[in-house]
Amino acid sequence: MHGMRHPLDPARDQLGGRDPGWRSAPGTQVADRVELGQFLRRRREGLRPEDLGLDPGSRRRTPGLRRGEVAAMASMSEAYYESLEQARGPQPSVSMLASLATALRMTPDERRHLYLLAGQAAPTSAEPPGHVDPGLSYTLDAVAATTPAFISDDLSNVVAQNPLNVALFGSFAGRPGREPNLTWHWFTSPTWRSVLRSASPQEEEATGLSYVADLRAVVAQRGHDPAAAALVGDLRGASAEFAAMWDRHQVSTLHCSTKTVLDQRVGRLDLDCVVLASPLSRQRLLLLQPVPGTPTAERLGRLGQLTGQPRYN
């Protein structure tokens, strides 16, 4: 009916049921406080008091935990927690969401969903040094005979390469400092750009913008952690071009197009670029597939027989 409000939230507007006072964090969808309240209630009702060391008692009128029990475990007032379940009150902070996820014993998938509903960027866990995503590593090895490929983290640090990729571009994984970082090479090494030949200045600019827009999205997803902030700071100091692109505030996930590589040993290689992101880690697999109808596949086969592995610095 015209003029009716949602029964749980007098401030709920009529455009999708979201409170215009809530602002979502970068890299997230718009917060949905009604869905958040229902999600919290279902998680609370799905827990058994005895599983958390609480007295199940005999006077519980509803299944699961009481609101006050969740609030106490999350170190917040019962009134504040109740306002969240009833789609009222202020937007919860990242630290508040972390406390709720712990109190309600949420799985990693449930935690990510909780942050999404609250309009906050879910924190990502740090991966140990040298870690390579097992699923991506399997694919990297599976295409080794025909396709140059590498695995990088979300900051574009190369963590693994197959032999064809090393034969074509040299070794990046395991090198010191910024040497494994492809965004760093793009903005600081003219030699590296000459290897990844662009058809036009416009295409070259588009490649740079793609690196920068992806990095800006990743920085927000990481919650501006020290590793991401340090990389941005170093790039701004080393490249005026990067600094100018960074200040445009463009955001997008990494994508790439057909690349042309001129190799002195086997000639021109036309390669379709494909990016696969792991659902289980921050890492990505980038494949350079031979463009059908070109001699690239045959030339890559010849390159694979060579033992020289040049470095492009």
Coordinates of C-alpha atoms in Angstrom, one line a residue:
M1 CA 0.0 0.0 0.0
H2 CA 1.1 3.5 -0.7
G3 CA 3.0 5.1 2.2
M4 CA 3.6 1.8 4.2
R5 CA 6.9 1.3 5.8
H6 CA 8.8 -1.9 6.5
P7 CA 7.6 -3.2 9.9
L8 CA 11.1 -3.7 11.2
D9 CA 12.5 -0.3 10.1
P10 CA 10.5 3.0 10.2
A11 CA 13.4 4.7 8.4
R12 CA 13.5 2.1 5.5
D13 CA 13.1 3.9 2.2
Q14 CA 11.0 2.7 -0.7
L15 CA 14.0 2.2 -3.1
G16 CA 15.2 -1.3 -2.4
G17 CA 14.7 -1.2 1.3
R18 CA 18.0 0.4 2.2
D19 CA 18.6 3.2 4.7
P20 CA 20.2 6.2 2.8
G21 CA 22.2 7.0 6.0
W22 CA 24.3 3.8 5.6
R23 CA 27.4 4.1 3.3
S24 CA 29.0 1.0 1.9
A25 CA 32.8 0.7 1.9
P26 CA 34.9 0.6 -1.3
G27 CA 34.7 -2.6 -3.2
T28 CA 31.3 -3.7 -1.6
Q29 CA 27.7 -3.6 -2.6
V30 CA 25.2 -1.3 -0.9
A31 CA 24.5 -2.2 2.7
D32 CA 21.1 -4.0 3.3
R33 CA 20.2 -3.7 7.0
V34 CA 17.0 -5.8 6.7
E35 CA 18.9 -8.7 5.2
L36 CA 21.6 -8.2 7.8
G37 CA 19.1 -8.3 10.7
Q38 CA 17.6 -11.5 9.4
F39 CA 21.0 -13.1 8.8
L40 CA 22.1 -12.3 12.4
R41 CA 18.9 -13.7 13.8
R42 CA 19.1 -17.0 11.9
R43 CA 22.7 -17.5 12.9
R44 CA 21.8 -16.8 16.6
E45 CA 18.9 -19.2 16.4
G46 CA 21.1 -21.9 14.8
L47 CA 23.5 -22.1 17.7
R48 CA 23.0 -24.3 20.8
P49 CA 23.9 -22.8 24.1
E50 CA 25.7 -26.0 25.3
D51 CA 28.0 -25.8 22.2
L52 CA 29.3 -22.5 23.6
G53 CA 29.6 -23.6 27.2
L54 CA 26.3 -21.9 28.2
D55 CA 23.6 -23.4 30.4
P56 CA 20.8 -24.5 28.2
G57 CA 18.3 -24.0 31.0
S58 CA 14.7 -24.9 30.9
R59 CA 13.1 -21.4 30.5
R60 CA 14.2 -20.7 26.9
R61 CA 11.1 -19.8 24.8
T62 CA 13.0 -19.6 21.5
P63 CA 15.6 -21.8 19.9
G64 CA 19.3 -20.9 19.9
L65 CA 21.0 -18.2 21.9
R66 CA 19.4 -15.2 23.6
R67 CA 20.3 -11.7 22.2
G68 CA 21.9 -10.8 25.5
E69 CA 24.2 -13.8 25.3
V70 CA 25.4 -12.9 21.8
A71 CA 25.9 -9.2 22.8
A72 CA 28.0 -10.3 25.8
M73 CA 30.2 -12.5 23.7
A74 CA 30.6 -9.7 21.1
S75 CA 31.4 -7.1 23.8
M76 CA 28.5 -4.8 22.9
S77 CA 25.3 -3.7 24.6
E78 CA 22.2 -5.9 24.2
A79 CA 20.3 -2.8 23.0
Y80 CA 22.8 -2.2 20.2
Y81 CA 22.7 -5.9 19.1
E82 CA 18.9 -5.8 19.2
S83 CA 18.8 -2.8 17.0
L84 CA 20.9 -4.6 14.4
E85 CA 18.5 -7.6 14.3
Q86 CA 15.6 -5.2 14.0
A87 CA 17.2 -3.2 11.1
R88 CA 17.7 -0.1 13.2
G89 CA 20.7 1.8 14.5
P90 CA 24.0 2.9 13.1
Q91 CA 26.0 0.9 10.6
P92 CA 28.3 -1.5 12.4
S93 CA 32.1 -0.9 12.1
V94 CA 34.6 -3.5 10.8
S95 CA 35.7 -4.3 14.3
M96 CA 32.1 -4.7 15.5
L97 CA 31.4 -7.1 12.6
A98 CA 34.5 -9.1 13.5
S99 CA 33.3 -9.5 17.1
L100 CA 29.8 -10.6 15.9
A101 CA 31.3 -13.1 13.5
T102 CA 33.4 -14.6 16.3
A103 CA 30.5 -14.7 18.8
L104 CA 28.2 -16.4 16.3
R105 CA 30.9 -18.9 15.2
M106 CA 30.6 -18.0 11.6
T107 CA 32.4 -19.9 8.8
P108 CA 34.6 -17.9 6.4
D109 CA 31.8 -17.8 3.8
E110 CA 29.4 -16.5 6.4
R111 CA 31.9 -13.9 7.6
R112 CA 32.3 -12.5 4.0
H113 CA 28.5 -12.4 3.7
L114 CA 28.1 -10.6 7.0
Y115 CA 30.5 -7.8 5.8
L116 CA 28.8 -7.6 2.5
L117 CA 25.4 -7.1 4.0
A118 CA 26.8 -4.4 6.3
G119 CA 28.4 -2.5 3.4
Q120 CA 31.9 -3.1 4.7
A121 CA 34.9 -4.6 2.9
A122 CA 35.7 -8.0 4.4
P123 CA 39.3 -8.2 5.7
T124 CA 41.5 -10.7 3.9
S125 CA 43.9 -12.9 5.7
A126 CA 47.6 -12.7 5.0
E127 CA 49.1 -15.6 3.1
P128 CA 52.4 -17.1 4.2
P129 CA 55.5 -16.2 2.2
G130 CA 56.1 -18.5 -0.7
H131 CA 52.5 -19.8 -0.7
V132 CA 51.1 -20.9 -4.1
D133 CA 47.4 -21.6 -4.5
P134 CA 47.2 -25.4 -5.1
G135 CA 44.4 -25.2 -7.6
L136 CA 46.1 -22.6 -9.7
S137 CA 49.4 -24.4 -9.5
Y138 CA 47.8 -27.5 -10.9
T139 CA 46.4 -25.6 -13.9
L140 CA 49.8 -23.8 -14.4
D141 CA 51.5 -27.2 -14.7
A142 CA 48.7 -28.6 -16.9
V143 CA 49.1 -26.0 -19.6
A144 CA 52.9 -25.9 -19.4
A145 CA 53.5 -27.5 -22.8
T146 CA 51.5 -25.0 -24.8
T147 CA 50.8 -21.8 -22.8
P148 CA 53.1 -19.3 -21.0
A149 CA 51.4 -18.7 -17.7
F150 CA 52.2 -17.4 -14.2
I151 CA 50.6 -17.0 -10.8
S152 CA 50.6 -13.7 -8.9
D153 CA 49.1 -12.4 -5.8
D154 CA 46.5 -9.6 -5.9
L155 CA 49.2 -6.9 -5.7
S156 CA 50.7 -8.4 -8.9
N157 CA 53.7 -10.0 -7.3
V158 CA 54.6 -13.1 -9.3
V159 CA 54.8 -16.2 -7.1
A160 CA 55.1 -19.0 -9.7
Q161 CA 55.8 -19.4 -13.5
N162 CA 55.8 -22.3 -15.8
P163 CA 58.9 -22.9 -18.1
L164 CA 57.4 -21.3 -21.2
N165 CA 56.7 -18.1 -19.3
V166 CA 60.2 -18.1 -17.9
A167 CA 61.7 -18.8 -21.4
L168 CA 59.7 -15.9 -22.8
F169 CA 60.0 -13.3 -20.1
G170 CA 62.7 -14.4 -17.7
S171 CA 62.4 -15.3 -14.0
F172 CA 60.4 -13.0 -11.7
A173 CA 59.2 -15.3 -8.8
G174 CA 61.6 -15.2 -5.8
R175 CA 63.5 -12.1 -6.9
P176 CA 64.3 -9.4 -4.2
G177 CA 62.4 -6.2 -3.5
R178 CA 60.0 -5.0 -6.2
E179 CA 61.5 -7.2 -8.9
P180 CA 58.6 -9.8 -8.8
N181 CA 56.0 -7.0 -9.2
L182 CA 54.6 -6.6 -12.7
T183 CA 52.9 -3.2 -12.0
W184 CA 56.2 -1.9 -10.8
H185 CA 57.9 -3.1 -14.0
W186 CA 55.2 -1.6 -16.2
F187 CA 55.7 1.9 -14.7
T188 CA 59.4 1.8 -14.2
S189 CA 60.9 -0.3 -17.0
P190 CA 60.8 1.0 -20.6
T191 CA 62.4 -2.3 -21.6
W192 CA 59.5 -4.3 -20.1
R193 CA 57.0 -2.2 -22.0
S194 CA 58.9 -2.8 -25.3
V195 CA 58.5 -6.6 -24.7
L196 CA 54.7 -6.3 -24.3
R197 CA 54.3 -4.3 -27.5
S198 CA 51.2 -2.2 -27.7
A199 CA 49.4 -1.4 -31.0
S200 CA 49.0 2.3 -30.1
P201 CA 49.7 4.8 -27.4
Q202 CA 46.0 4.5 -26.5
E203 CA 46.3 0.8 -25.9
E204 CA 49.4 1.3 -23.8
E205 CA 47.6 3.9 -21.7
A206 CA 44.7 1.5 -21.3
T207 CA 47.0 -1.2 -20.0
G208 CA 48.5 1.2 -17.4
L209 CA 45.0 2.3 -16.3
S210 CA 44.0 -1.4 -15.9
Y211 CA 46.9 -2.0 -13.6
V212 CA 46.1 1.1 -11.6
A213 CA 42.3 0.6 -11.4
D214 CA 42.8 -3.0 -10.2
L215 CA 45.4 -2.0 -7.6
R216 CA 43.0 0.7 -6.2
A217 CA 40.3 -1.9 -5.8
V218 CA 42.7 -4.3 -4.1
V219 CA 43.9 -1.7 -1.7
A220 CA 40.3 -1.1 -0.5
Q221 CA 39.7 -4.8 -0.3
R222 CA 42.8 -5.3 1.9
G223 CA 41.7 -2.4 4.1
H224 CA 44.7 -0.3 3.2
D225 CA 47.1 -2.7 4.8
P226 CA 50.8 -1.9 5.1
A227 CA 51.9 -4.0 2.1
A228 CA 49.4 -2.4 -0.3
A229 CA 50.1 1.1 1.1
A230 CA 53.8 0.7 0.7
L231 CA 53.5 -0.5 -2.9
V232 CA 51.3 2.5 -3.8
G233 CA 53.7 4.9 -2.1
D234 CA 56.7 3.4 -3.9
L235 CA 55.0 3.6 -7.2
R236 CA 53.9 7.2 -6.7
G237 CA 57.5 8.1 -5.9
A238 CA 58.9 6.3 -8.9
S239 CA 56.5 7.2 -11.6
A240 CA 54.7 10.5 -12.3
E241 CA 52.5 8.6 -14.8
F242 CA 51.4 6.2 -12.1
A243 CA 50.7 9.1 -9.7
A244 CA 48.5 10.8 -12.3
M245 CA 46.6 7.7 -13.1
W246 CA 46.1 6.9 -9.4
D247 CA 44.6 10.3 -8.8
R248 CA 41.9 9.5 -11.3
H249 CA 40.3 7.1 -8.7
Q250 CA 39.3 4.6 -11.4
V251 CA 38.4 1.1 -10.0
S252 CA 38.0 -2.2 -11.8
T253 CA 39.1 -5.8 -11.6
L254 CA 42.1 -6.8 -13.6
H255 CA 41.4 -7.6 -17.3
C256 CA 43.7 -7.9 -20.2
S257 CA 43.5 -8.1 -24.0
T258 CA 45.5 -9.7 -26.8
K259 CA 49.2 -9.1 -26.4
T260 CA 51.9 -9.1 -29.1
V261 CA 55.4 -10.2 -28.0
L262 CA 58.4 -9.9 -30.4
D263 CA 60.9 -12.6 -29.4
Q264 CA 64.3 -12.4 -31.1
R265 CA 64.5 -16.2 -31.3
V266 CA 61.1 -17.3 -32.7
G267 CA 59.6 -14.0 -34.0
R268 CA 56.2 -12.5 -33.4
L269 CA 53.8 -14.1 -30.9
D270 CA 50.1 -13.1 -30.8
L271 CA 48.7 -14.1 -27.4
D272 CA 45.2 -14.0 -25.9
C273 CA 45.4 -13.0 -22.2
V274 CA 43.1 -14.7 -19.7
V275 CA 42.9 -14.1 -16.0
L276 CA 41.6 -16.7 -13.6
A277 CA 41.1 -15.7 -9.9
S278 CA 41.1 -18.3 -7.1
P279 CA 38.1 -18.4 -4.8
L280 CA 40.3 -19.7 -2.0
S281 CA 43.2 -17.2 -2.0
R282 CA 44.2 -13.8 -3.2
Q283 CA 46.1 -15.3 -6.1
R284 CA 45.4 -15.2 -9.8
L285 CA 46.6 -17.3 -12.8
L286 CA 47.3 -15.4 -16.0
L287 CA 47.4 -17.5 -19.2
L288 CA 48.8 -16.3 -22.5
Q289 CA 47.1 -18.5 -25.1
P290 CA 48.1 -18.6 -28.8
V291 CA 45.7 -16.7 -31.0
P292 CA 44.0 -19.2 -33.3
G293 CA 45.0 -18.8 -37.0
T294 CA 48.4 -17.4 -36.2
P295 CA 51.8 -19.3 -36.2
T296 CA 52.1 -18.6 -32.5
A297 CA 51.4 -22.1 -31.2
E298 CA 54.2 -23.6 -33.5
R299 CA 56.6 -20.8 -32.4
L300 CA 55.9 -21.4 -28.8
G301 CA 56.7 -25.1 -29.4
R302 CA 60.1 -24.1 -30.8
L303 CA 60.7 -21.7 -27.9
G304 CA 60.0 -24.5 -25.4
Q305 CA 62.9 -26.4 -26.9
L306 CA 65.3 -23.6 -26.0
T307 CA 67.1 -23.5 -22.7
G308 CA 68.0 -19.8 -22.6
Q309 CA 65.9 -17.8 -20.1
P310 CA 66.6 -14.0 -20.7
R311 CA 65.7 -11.4 -18.1
Y312 CA 63.9 -8.2 -18.9
N313 CA 64.8 -5.6 -16.2

